[in-house]
Coordinates of N, CA and C in Angstrom, one line a residue:
M723 N -23.4 9.1 38.2 CA -22.5 8.0 38.4 C -21.7 8.1 39.7
S724 N -21.6 7.1 40.4 CA -20.9 7.1 41.6 C -19.4 7.2 41.5
L725 N -18.8 7.6 42.4 CA -17.2 7.7 42.5 C -16.6 6.3 42.3
Q726 N -17.3 5.4 43.1 CA -16.8 4.0 42.9 C -16.8 3.4 41.6
Y727 N -18.0 3.6 40.9 CA -18.1 3.2 39.5 C -17.3 4.0 38.6
A728 N -17.2 5.3 38.9 CA -16.2 6.0 37.9 C -14.8 5.6 38.0
K729 N -14.3 5.1 39.2 CA -13.0 4.7 39.4 C -12.8 3.4 38.7
W730 N -13.7 2.5 38.8 CA -13.8 1.2 38.1 C -13.7 1.4 36.5
C731 N -14.7 2.4 36.2 CA -14.9 2.5 34.7 C -13.6 3.0 34.1
T732 N -12.9 3.9 34.7 CA -11.7 4.5 34.0 C -10.4 3.6 34.2
S733 N -10.5 2.7 35.2 CA -9.2 1.9 35.3 C -9.4 0.4 34.7
K734 N -10.7 0.0 34.4 CA -10.9 -1.4 33.9 C -11.7 -1.1 32.6
L735 N -11.0 -1.4 31.4 CA -11.8 -1.1 30.2 C -12.8 -2.0 30.0
L736 N -12.9 -3.2 30.6 CA -13.9 -4.2 30.4 C -15.1 -4.0 31.1
C737 N -15.2 -2.9 32.0 CA -16.3 -2.8 32.8 C -17.6 -2.4 32.1
C738 N -17.5 -1.9 30.9 CA -18.7 -1.6 30.2 C -18.4 -1.5 28.7
T739 N -19.3 -1.6 27.9 CA -19.1 -1.4 26.5 C -19.3 0.0 26.0
Y740 N -19.9 0.8 26.7 CA -19.9 2.4 26.4 C -19.8 3.1 27.7
C741 N -18.8 3.7 28.1 CA -18.6 4.4 29.3 C -18.3 5.8 29.0
P742 N -19.3 6.7 29.4 CA -19.2 8.1 29.0 C -18.0 8.8 29.6
L743 N -17.7 8.5 30.9 CA -16.6 9.1 31.6 C -15.3 8.7 31.0
Y744 N -15.1 7.5 30.6 CA -13.8 7.0 30.0 C -13.7 7.6 28.7
L745 N -14.8 7.8 27.9 CA -14.8 8.4 26.5 C -14.4 9.9 26.7
Y746 N -15.0 10.6 27.7 CA -14.6 12.0 28.0 C -13.2 12.2 28.3
L747 N -12.7 11.3 29.3 CA -11.3 11.5 29.7 C -10.2 11.2 28.6
T748 N -10.6 10.3 27.7 CA -9.6 10.0 26.6 C -9.8 10.9 25.4
G749 N -11.0 11.6 25.3 CA -11.1 12.3 24.2 C -11.7 11.5 23.0
L750 N -12.1 10.3 23.2 CA -12.9 9.6 22.1 C -14.3 10.0 21.9
P751 N -14.9 9.9 20.7 CA -16.2 10.3 20.4 C -17.2 9.6 21.4
Q752 N -18.2 10.4 21.9 CA -19.0 9.9 23.0 C -20.2 9.4 22.3
D753 N -20.5 9.7 21.1 CA -21.8 9.3 20.4 C -21.3 8.0 19.5
P754 N -22.0 6.9 19.8 CA -21.5 5.7 19.1 C -21.7 5.8 17.6
K755 N -22.6 6.7 17.0 CA -22.8 7.0 15.6 C -21.7 7.7 15.1
E756 N -21.1 8.7 16.0 CA -20.0 9.5 15.4 C -18.8 8.5 15.4
S757 N -18.6 7.7 16.4 CA -17.5 6.9 16.4 C -17.5 5.8 15.1
S758 N -18.7 5.4 14.8 CA -18.8 4.5 13.6 C -18.5 5.2 12.4
A759 N -18.8 6.4 12.3 CA -18.6 7.3 11.1 C -17.2 7.6 10.8
N760 N -16.5 7.7 11.9 CA -15.1 8.2 11.9 C -14.1 6.9 11.7
V761 N -14.3 5.8 11.9 CA -13.5 4.7 11.7 C -13.3 4.4 10.3
G762 N -12.2 3.7 9.9 CA -11.9 3.4 8.5 C -10.7 2.7 8.3
A763 N -10.3 2.6 7.0 CA -9.0 1.8 6.7 C -8.2 2.6 5.7
T764 N -7.0 2.4 5.8 CA -6.1 3.1 4.8 C -5.4 2.1 3.9
Y765 N -5.0 2.4 2.6 CA -4.2 1.5 1.9 C -3.3 2.4 0.9
T766 N -2.4 1.8 0.3 CA -1.7 2.5 -0.8 C -2.1 2.0 -2.1
R767 N -2.3 2.9 -2.9 CA -2.7 2.6 -4.4 C -1.5 2.8 -5.3
W768 N -0.7 1.7 -5.5 CA 0.5 1.7 -6.2 C 0.4 2.1 -7.7
G769 N 1.0 3.0 -8.3 CA 1.0 3.3 -9.6 C 0.0 4.3 -9.9
K770 N -0.7 5.0 -9.0 CA -1.6 6.0 -9.2 C -1.4 7.2 -8.5
K771 N -2.0 8.5 -8.9 CA -1.8 9.6 -8.2 C -3.1 10.0 -7.5
T772 N -4.1 9.3 -7.7 CA -5.5 9.6 -7.1 C -6.0 8.3 -6.6
C773 N -7.1 8.5 -5.7 CA -7.9 7.5 -5.1 C -9.2 7.1 -5.9
P774 N -9.7 5.9 -5.8 CA -10.8 5.6 -6.6 C -12.1 6.3 -6.1
N775 N -12.7 7.1 -7.0 CA -13.9 7.8 -6.6 C -15.1 6.9 -6.4
A776 N -15.1 5.7 -7.1 CA -16.3 4.8 -7.0 C -16.5 4.2 -5.6
T777 N -15.4 4.1 -4.9 CA -15.5 3.4 -3.7 C -15.5 4.4 -2.4
G778 N -15.6 5.7 -2.8 CA -15.8 6.7 -1.7 C -14.4 7.0 -0.9
A779 N -13.3 6.6 -1.6 CA -11.9 6.8 -1.0 C -11.6 8.2 -1.1
T780 N -10.9 8.8 0.0 CA -10.3 10.1 -0.1 C -8.9 10.1 0.0
L781 N -8.2 11.0 -0.7 CA -6.7 11.1 -0.7 C -6.1 11.6 0.5
V782 N -5.3 10.9 1.1 CA -4.4 11.4 2.3 C -3.3 12.1 1.7
Y783 N -2.4 11.5 0.9 CA -1.4 12.2 0.2 C -1.1 11.4 -1.0
E784 N -0.4 12.3 -1.9 CA 0.1 11.6 -3.2 C 1.7 11.9 -3.3
G785 N 2.4 10.8 -3.8 CA 3.8 10.9 -3.9 C 4.4 10.0 -4.8
Y786 N 5.7 9.8 -4.5 CA 6.6 8.9 -5.2 C 6.9 7.5 -4.6
V787 N 7.0 6.5 -5.4 CA 7.4 5.1 -4.7 C 8.9 5.1 -4.5
G788 N 9.4 4.7 -3.4 CA 10.7 4.6 -3.1 C 11.0 3.3 -2.7
G789 N 12.3 2.8 -2.8 CA 12.7 1.5 -2.3 C 14.3 1.4 -2.4
S790 N 14.8 0.3 -2.1 CA 16.3 0.0 -2.2 C 16.7 -0.3 -3.8
H791 N 17.9 0.0 -3.9 CA 18.5 -0.3 -5.3 C 18.5 -1.7 -5.7
F792 N 18.2 -2.0 -6.9 CA 18.0 -3.4 -7.2 C 19.3 -4.1 -7.2
Q793 N 20.5 -3.4 -7.2 CA 21.8 -4.1 -7.2 C 22.5 -4.1 -5.9
I794 N 21.9 -3.5 -4.8 CA 22.5 -3.4 -3.6 C 21.8 -4.2 -2.6
R795 N 22.5 -5.1 -1.8 CA 22.0 -6.1 -1.0 C 21.5 -5.6 0.3
G796 N 21.9 -4.3 0.8 CA 21.4 -3.8 2.0 C 20.2 -2.9 2.0
G797 N 19.8 -2.3 3.0 CA 18.7 -1.6 3.0 C 17.4 -2.3 3.3
A798 N 16.3 -1.8 2.9 CA 15.0 -2.4 3.2 C 14.4 -3.2 2.1
S799 N 13.6 -4.1 2.3 CA 13.0 -4.8 1.2 C 11.7 -4.4 0.6
N800 N 11.1 -3.5 1.5 CA 9.7 -3.1 1.1 C 9.8 -1.8 0.3
Y801 N 8.8 -1.6 -0.5 CA 8.5 -0.2 -1.1 C 7.7 0.7 -0.2
V802 N 7.9 2.0 -0.4 CA 7.2 2.9 0.5 C 6.6 4.0 -0.4
C803 N 5.6 4.8 0.0 CA 5.0 5.8 -0.7 C 5.6 7.1 0.0
L804 N 6.6 7.7 -0.7 CA 7.3 8.9 -0.3 C 6.4 10.1 -0.5
T805 N 6.4 11.1 0.4 CA 5.7 12.3 0.4 C 6.4 13.2 -0.8
R806 N 5.6 14.1 -1.3 CA 6.4 15.0 -2.3 C 6.8 16.2 -1.5
D807 N 6.6 16.4 -0.3 CA 7.1 17.6 0.4 C 7.6 17.1 1.8
P808 N 8.9 16.5 1.7 CA 9.5 16.0 3.0 C 10.0 17.1 3.8
I809 N 10.1 16.8 5.2 CA 10.4 17.7 6.2 C 11.6 17.2 6.9
Y810 N 12.7 17.9 6.9 CA 13.9 17.5 7.5 C 14.1 18.1 8.8
E811 N 14.8 17.4 9.8 CA 15.2 18.0 11.2 C 16.6 18.0 11.2
R812 N 17.3 17.2 12.1 CA 18.7 17.2 12.2 C 19.3 16.3 11.0
Y813 N 20.4 16.6 10.3 CA 21.0 15.8 9.3 C 22.3 16.3 9.2
K814 N 23.1 15.4 8.5 CA 24.5 15.6 8.0 C 24.5 15.6 6.6
S815 N 25.1 16.6 5.9 CA 25.1 16.6 4.6 C 26.0 15.6 4.0
G816 N 25.7 15.1 2.7 CA 26.5 14.2 2.1 C 26.3 12.7 2.5
R817 N 26.7 11.8 1.7 CA 26.3 10.5 1.8 C 27.2 9.8 3.0
G818 N 26.5 8.9 3.7 CA 27.2 8.2 4.8 C 26.9 6.7 4.7
Y819 N 27.4 6.0 5.8 CA 27.2 4.6 5.9 C 25.8 4.5 6.5
N820 N 24.7 4.8 5.8 CA 23.4 4.8 6.2 C 22.5 3.9 5.2
S821 N 21.3 3.6 5.5 CA 20.5 3.1 4.6 C 20.0 4.2 3.5
R822 N 19.8 3.7 2.3 CA 19.5 4.5 1.2 C 18.2 4.2 0.5
I823 N 17.5 5.2 0.1 CA 16.3 5.0 -0.6 C 16.4 5.7 -1.9
Y824 N 15.9 5.0 -3.0 CA 15.9 5.4 -4.4 C 14.4 5.6 -4.9
G825 N 14.3 6.3 -5.9 CA 13.0 6.3 -6.7 C 12.8 5.0 -7.4
A826 N 11.7 4.7 -7.9 CA 11.3 3.4 -8.5 C 10.8 3.7 -9.9
E827 N 10.9 2.7 -10.8 CA 10.6 2.6 -12.3 C 9.8 1.3 -12.5
Y828 N 9.0 1.5 -13.6 CA 8.3 0.3 -14.2 C 9.4 -0.4 -15.1
E829 N 9.3 -1.6 -15.0 CA 10.1 -2.4 -16.1 C 9.1 -3.4 -16.7
S830 N 8.3 -2.8 -17.7 CA 7.3 -3.6 -18.2 C 7.2 -3.6 -19.8
F831 N 8.3 -3.3 -20.4 CA 8.4 -3.2 -21.9 C 8.1 -4.5 -22.4
K832 N 7.2 -4.5 -23.6 CA 6.9 -5.6 -24.5 C 6.2 -6.7 -23.9
Y833 N 5.5 -6.6 -22.7 CA 4.7 -7.6 -22.2 C 3.3 -7.6 -22.8
G834 N 2.8 -6.4 -23.3 CA 1.5 -6.2 -23.8 C 0.5 -6.1 -22.7
I835 N 1.1 -5.8 -21.4 CA 0.0 -5.7 -20.3 C -0.1 -4.2 -20.0
Y836 N 1.0 -3.4 -19.8 CA 0.9 -2.0 -19.6 C 1.4 -1.4 -21.0
P837 N 1.0 -0.2 -21.2 CA 1.4 0.7 -22.4 C 2.9 0.7 -22.3
D838 N 3.6 0.7 -23.5 CA 4.9 0.8 -23.6 C 5.5 2.2 -23.0
S839 N 4.6 3.1 -23.1 CA 4.8 4.5 -22.7 C 5.2 4.6 -21.2
V840 N 4.8 3.7 -20.4 CA 5.2 3.8 -19.0 C 6.5 3.1 -18.6
H841 N 7.0 2.3 -19.6 CA 8.2 1.7 -19.2 C 9.3 2.6 -19.0
N842 N 10.0 2.3 -17.9 CA 11.2 3.1 -17.4 C 10.7 4.5 -16.7
H843 N 9.5 4.6 -16.7 CA 9.0 5.9 -16.0 C 9.0 5.7 -14.6
D844 N 9.1 6.7 -13.8 CA 9.0 6.8 -12.3 C 7.6 6.4 -11.9
V845 N 7.4 5.7 -10.8 CA 6.1 5.3 -10.3 C 5.6 6.1 -9.2
P846 N 4.3 6.7 -9.4 CA 3.7 7.4 -8.4 C 2.9 6.5 -7.4
C847 N 2.4 7.1 -6.4 CA 1.5 6.3 -5.5 C 0.6 7.3 -4.8
A848 N -0.5 6.8 -4.3 CA -1.5 7.5 -3.4 C -1.8 6.8 -2.2
V849 N -1.9 7.4 -1.1 CA -2.4 6.8 0.2 C -3.8 7.3 0.3
C850 N -4.7 6.2 0.5 CA -6.2 6.4 0.4 C -6.7 6.0 1.7
H851 N -7.9 6.7 2.1 CA -8.7 6.4 3.3 C -10.1 6.2 2.9
V852 N -10.7 5.2 3.5 CA -12.0 4.8 3.5 C -12.7 4.8 4.8
T853 N -13.9 5.3 4.9 CA -14.7 5.3 6.2 C -15.6 4.2 6.2
K854 N -16.0 3.7 7.4 CA -17.1 2.6 7.7 C -16.6 1.3 7.2
R855 N -15.3 1.2 6.8 CA -14.7 -0.1 6.4 C -13.4 -0.2 7.2
T856 N -13.2 -1.3 7.9 CA -11.9 -1.2 8.9 C -11.0 -2.2 8.5
S857 N -11.2 -3.2 7.6 CA -10.2 -4.3 7.2 C -9.8 -4.0 5.8
Q858 N -8.5 -4.2 5.4 CA -8.0 -4.3 4.2 C -6.9 -5.3 3.9
I859 N -7.2 -6.0 2.6 CA -6.2 -7.1 2.3 C -5.8 -6.9 0.9
M860 N -4.7 -7.4 0.6 CA -4.3 -7.6 -0.9 C -4.4 -9.1 -1.3
I861 N -5.1 -9.3 -2.4 CA -5.3 -10.8 -2.7 C -4.4 -11.0 -4.0
P862 N -3.3 -11.7 -3.9 CA -2.5 -12.0 -5.0 C -3.0 -13.2 -5.9
G863 N -3.1 -13.0 -7.2 CA -3.6 -14.1 -8.1 C -5.1 -13.9 -8.5
R864 N -5.8 -12.9 -7.9 CA -7.3 -12.8 -8.4 C -7.4 -11.2 -8.4
N865 N -8.3 -10.9 -9.4 CA -8.5 -9.5 -9.5 C -10.0 -9.1 -9.2
V866 N -10.7 -10.1 -8.3 CA -12.0 -9.8 -7.7 C -11.9 -10.0 -6.3
C867 N -12.7 -9.4 -5.5 CA -12.7 -9.5 -4.0 C -13.8 -10.5 -3.5
P868 N -13.6 -11.1 -2.4 CA -14.6 -12.1 -1.8 C -16.0 -11.4 -1.7
T869 N -17.0 -12.1 -1.5 CA -18.4 -11.7 -1.4 C -18.5 -10.7 -0.1
G870 N -19.1 -9.5 -0.3 CA -19.3 -8.7 0.8 C -18.1 -7.7 0.9
W871 N -17.0 -7.9 0.3 CA -15.8 -7.0 0.4 C -15.9 -5.9 -0.8
T872 N -15.4 -4.8 -0.6 CA -15.3 -3.7 -1.7 C -13.9 -3.7 -2.5
R873 N -14.0 -3.8 -3.7 CA -12.8 -3.8 -4.4 C -12.3 -2.3 -4.6
E874 N -11.2 -2.1 -4.1 CA -10.6 -0.6 -4.2 C -10.0 -0.4 -5.5
Y875 N -9.2 -1.3 -5.9 CA -8.6 -1.4 -7.2 C -8.1 -2.8 -7.5
K876 N -7.9 -3.0 -8.9 CA -7.3 -4.3 -9.3 C -6.0 -3.9 -10.2
G877 N -5.2 -5.0 -10.3 CA -4.0 -4.8 -11.1 C -3.3 -6.0 -11.3
Y878 N -1.9 -5.7 -11.4 CA -1.0 -7.0 -11.5 C 0.1 -6.9 -10.4
L879 N 0.3 -8.2 -9.9 CA 1.5 -8.3 -8.8 C 2.8 -8.1 -9.5
M880 N 3.5 -7.2 -8.8 CA 4.9 -6.8 -9.1 C 5.9 -7.0 -7.9
A881 N 7.1 -7.1 -8.3 CA 8.2 -7.1 -7.3 C 9.5 -6.9 -8.1
E882 N 10.6 -7.1 -7.4 CA 12.0 -7.1 -8.2 C 12.1 -8.4 -8.9
R883 N 13.0 -8.2 -9.9 CA 13.2 -9.3 -10.9 C 13.8 -10.6 -10.0
Y884 N 13.6 -11.7 -10.6 CA 13.9 -12.9 -9.8 C 15.4 -12.9 -9.4
D885 N 16.3 -12.5 -10.4 CA 17.7 -12.6 -10.1 C 18.4 -11.4 -9.4
Y886 N 17.6 -10.4 -9.0 CA 18.0 -9.2 -8.3 C 17.7 -9.4 -6.7
Y887 N 18.0 -8.4 -5.9 CA 17.8 -8.5 -4.6 C 16.3 -8.6 -4.3
R888 N 15.9 -9.2 -3.3 CA 14.4 -9.4 -3.0 C 13.7 -8.1 -2.5
T889 N 12.4 -8.0 -3.0 CA 11.5 -7.0 -2.3 C 10.2 -7.7 -2.1
T890 N 9.2 -6.8 -1.5 CA 8.0 -7.4 -1.2 C 7.1 -7.4 -2.4
Y891 N 6.1 -8.3 -2.5 CA 5.1 -8.3 -3.6 C 4.1 -7.1 -3.4
T892 N 3.9 -6.4 -4.4 CA 3.1 -5.2 -4.4 C 1.9 -5.3 -5.5
C893 N 0.7 -4.8 -5.1 CA -0.3 -4.8 -6.2 C -0.3 -3.4 -6.9
M894 N 0.2 -3.5 -8.1 CA 0.3 -2.3 -9.0 C -0.9 -2.0 -9.7
D895 N -1.5 -0.9 -9.8 CA -2.9 -0.6 -10.4 C -2.7 -1.1 -11.9
G896 N -3.9 -1.5 -12.4 CA -3.9 -2.1 -13.8 C -3.9 -1.0 -14.8
N897 N -4.2 0.2 -14.5 CA -4.1 1.2 -15.4 C -3.1 2.3 -14.8
P898 N -1.8 2.1 -14.9 CA -0.9 2.9 -14.2 C -0.6 4.3 -14.8
D899 N -0.4 5.3 -13.8 CA 0.2 6.6 -14.3 C 1.7 6.5 -14.2
N900 N 2.3 7.6 -14.6 CA 3.8 7.8 -14.3 C 4.0 9.2 -13.8
S901 N 5.0 9.4 -13.1 CA 5.3 10.6 -12.6 C 5.9 11.6 -13.6
S902 N 5.3 12.7 -13.8 CA 5.6 13.6 -15.0 C 7.1 14.3 -14.8
E903 N 7.6 14.2 -13.7 CA 8.8 15.0 -13.4 C 10.0 14.4 -14.2
T904 N 10.2 13.0 -14.1 CA 11.4 12.5 -14.7 C 11.0 11.3 -15.7
H905 N 11.9 11.1 -16.5 CA 11.9 9.7 -17.4 C 13.2 9.5 -17.8
A906 N 14.2 9.5 -16.8 CA 15.6 9.4 -17.0 C 16.2 8.0 -17.1
N907 N 15.3 7.0 -16.8 CA 15.9 5.6 -16.9 C 17.0 5.4 -16.0
K908 N 17.0 5.8 -14.8 CA 18.2 5.7 -13.9 C 18.1 4.5 -12.9
D909 N 17.0 3.8 -13.2 CA 16.8 2.5 -12.3 C 16.6 2.9 -10.8
G910 N 17.1 2.2 -9.9 CA 17.0 2.4 -8.6 C 16.1 1.2 -8.1
A911 N 14.9 1.4 -7.6 CA 14.0 0.2 -7.2 C 13.2 0.0 -8.4
L912 N 12.9 -1.3 -8.7 CA 12.2 -1.6 -10.0 C 11.1 -2.5 -9.7
F913 N 10.3 -2.4 -10.6 CA 8.9 -3.2 -10.6 C 8.9 -4.1 -11.8
H914 N 8.8 -5.5 -11.7 CA 8.6 -6.4 -12.7 C 7.3 -7.2 -12.4
F915 N 6.8 -7.7 -13.4 CA 5.6 -8.5 -13.2 C 6.0 -9.8 -12.6
V916 N 5.1 -10.4 -11.9 CA 5.4 -11.7 -11.3 C 4.6 -12.9 -11.9
E917 N 5.4 -13.9 -12.3 CA 4.8 -15.0 -12.9 C 4.9 -16.3 -12.0
G918 N 4.0 -17.1 -12.2 CA 4.1 -18.4 -11.5 C 4.9 -19.4 -12.1
I919 N 5.6 -20.1 -11.3 CA 6.6 -21.1 -11.7 C 6.1 -22.5 -11.2
C920 N 6.0 -23.4 -12.1 CA 5.5 -24.7 -11.7 C 6.4 -25.8 -11.4
S921 N 7.7 -25.6 -11.3 CA 8.9 -26.4 -11.1 C 8.9 -26.9 -9.6
G922 N 8.2 -26.2 -8.8 CA 8.3 -26.5 -7.3 C 7.0 -26.9 -6.7
S923 N 6.7 -26.3 -5.7 CA 5.5 -26.7 -4.9 C 4.2 -26.0 -5.4
L924 N 4.3 -24.9 -6.3 CA 3.1 -24.2 -6.7 C 2.2 -25.2 -7.6
P925 N 1.0 -25.4 -7.2 CA 0.2 -26.3 -7.9 C -0.3 -25.7 -9.3
C926 N 0.0 -26.6 -10.4 CA -0.4 -26.2 -11.6 C -1.1 -27.3 -12.3
T927 N -2.4 -27.3 -12.6 CA -3.2 -26.2 -12.3 C -3.6 -26.1 -10.9
P928 N -4.2 -25.0 -10.4 CA -4.9 -23.9 -11.2 C -3.8 -22.8 -11.8
Y929 N -2.6 -22.7 -11.2 CA -1.7 -21.8 -11.7 C -1.1 -22.3 -13.0
I930 N -0.8 -21.3 -13.9 CA -0.2 -21.6 -15.2 C 1.2 -21.1 -15.4
N931 N 2.1 -22.0 -15.7 CA 3.6 -21.8 -15.6 C 3.9 -20.6 -16.6
G932 N 4.6 -19.7 -15.9 CA 5.1 -18.4 -16.7 C 4.1 -17.3 -17.0
Q933 N 2.8 -17.4 -16.5 CA 1.9 -16.4 -16.7 C 1.8 -15.4 -15.6
E934 N 1.7 -14.1 -16.0 CA 1.8 -13.0 -15.0 C 0.5 -13.0 -14.2
L935 N 0.6 -12.8 -12.9 CA -0.4 -12.8 -11.8 C -1.2 -11.5 -11.7
T936 N -2.4 -11.6 -11.5 CA -3.2 -10.4 -11.1 C -3.2 -10.1 -9.7
C937 N -4.0 -9.2 -9.2 CA -4.1 -9.0 -7.8 C -5.3 -7.9 -7.6
A938 N -5.8 -7.8 -6.4 CA -6.9 -6.9 -6.0 C -6.6 -6.4 -4.5
V939 N -7.0 -5.2 -4.4 CA -7.0 -4.6 -3.0 C -8.4 -4.4 -2.6
C940 N -8.8 -5.1 -1.4 CA -10.1 -5.0 -1.0 C -10.3 -4.5 0.5
T941 N -11.5 -3.9 0.7 CA -11.8 -3.5 2.1 C -13.1 -4.0 2.6
L942 N -13.3 -4.0 3.8 CA -14.6 -4.5 4.4 C -14.8 -3.6 5.7

């Protein structure tokens, strides 16, 4: 490789589709087969402690679902999968005027969708990784994936209750686990089923007024 070509190759990423010198300098895999084998997608499996074996997913970590308190207007609107072994650096003991995160509970009693045994239990989560598939989507309202996509899991669309503070829509696994550590019913962040309402712009049919919506997480 000439120096002139090497200079162009390292400074202009569009000079070639496979540039050995650029890959060497950046530490990226030099074998296209190796590169293809290592790419992948990650997703959170809400409500489960494990990743689905059938799809070849591997567990990155398992933890607890966290979010903002259902009665407090500040903080974040999204749920997160908190690790079981947090690492702290600088901190000030005691509560301050900061954002706050709480554990999460299922609010699913008497719907006949989940077992009553999970109601008010804390919600676990698992972060999963799949190889050779690079795209990931959550489809609300359907429990099957488009042709050619792999269904990682299916379940029910959940979020905060309609008259509490807003949260993001989340696809909760259809066969949920619960965290074995606590069943204290202390609330915090909550998960309620999502139902379609036909009094506005939502087309009914195909949607059915007041019926709980399914969901699926898919990869390609």
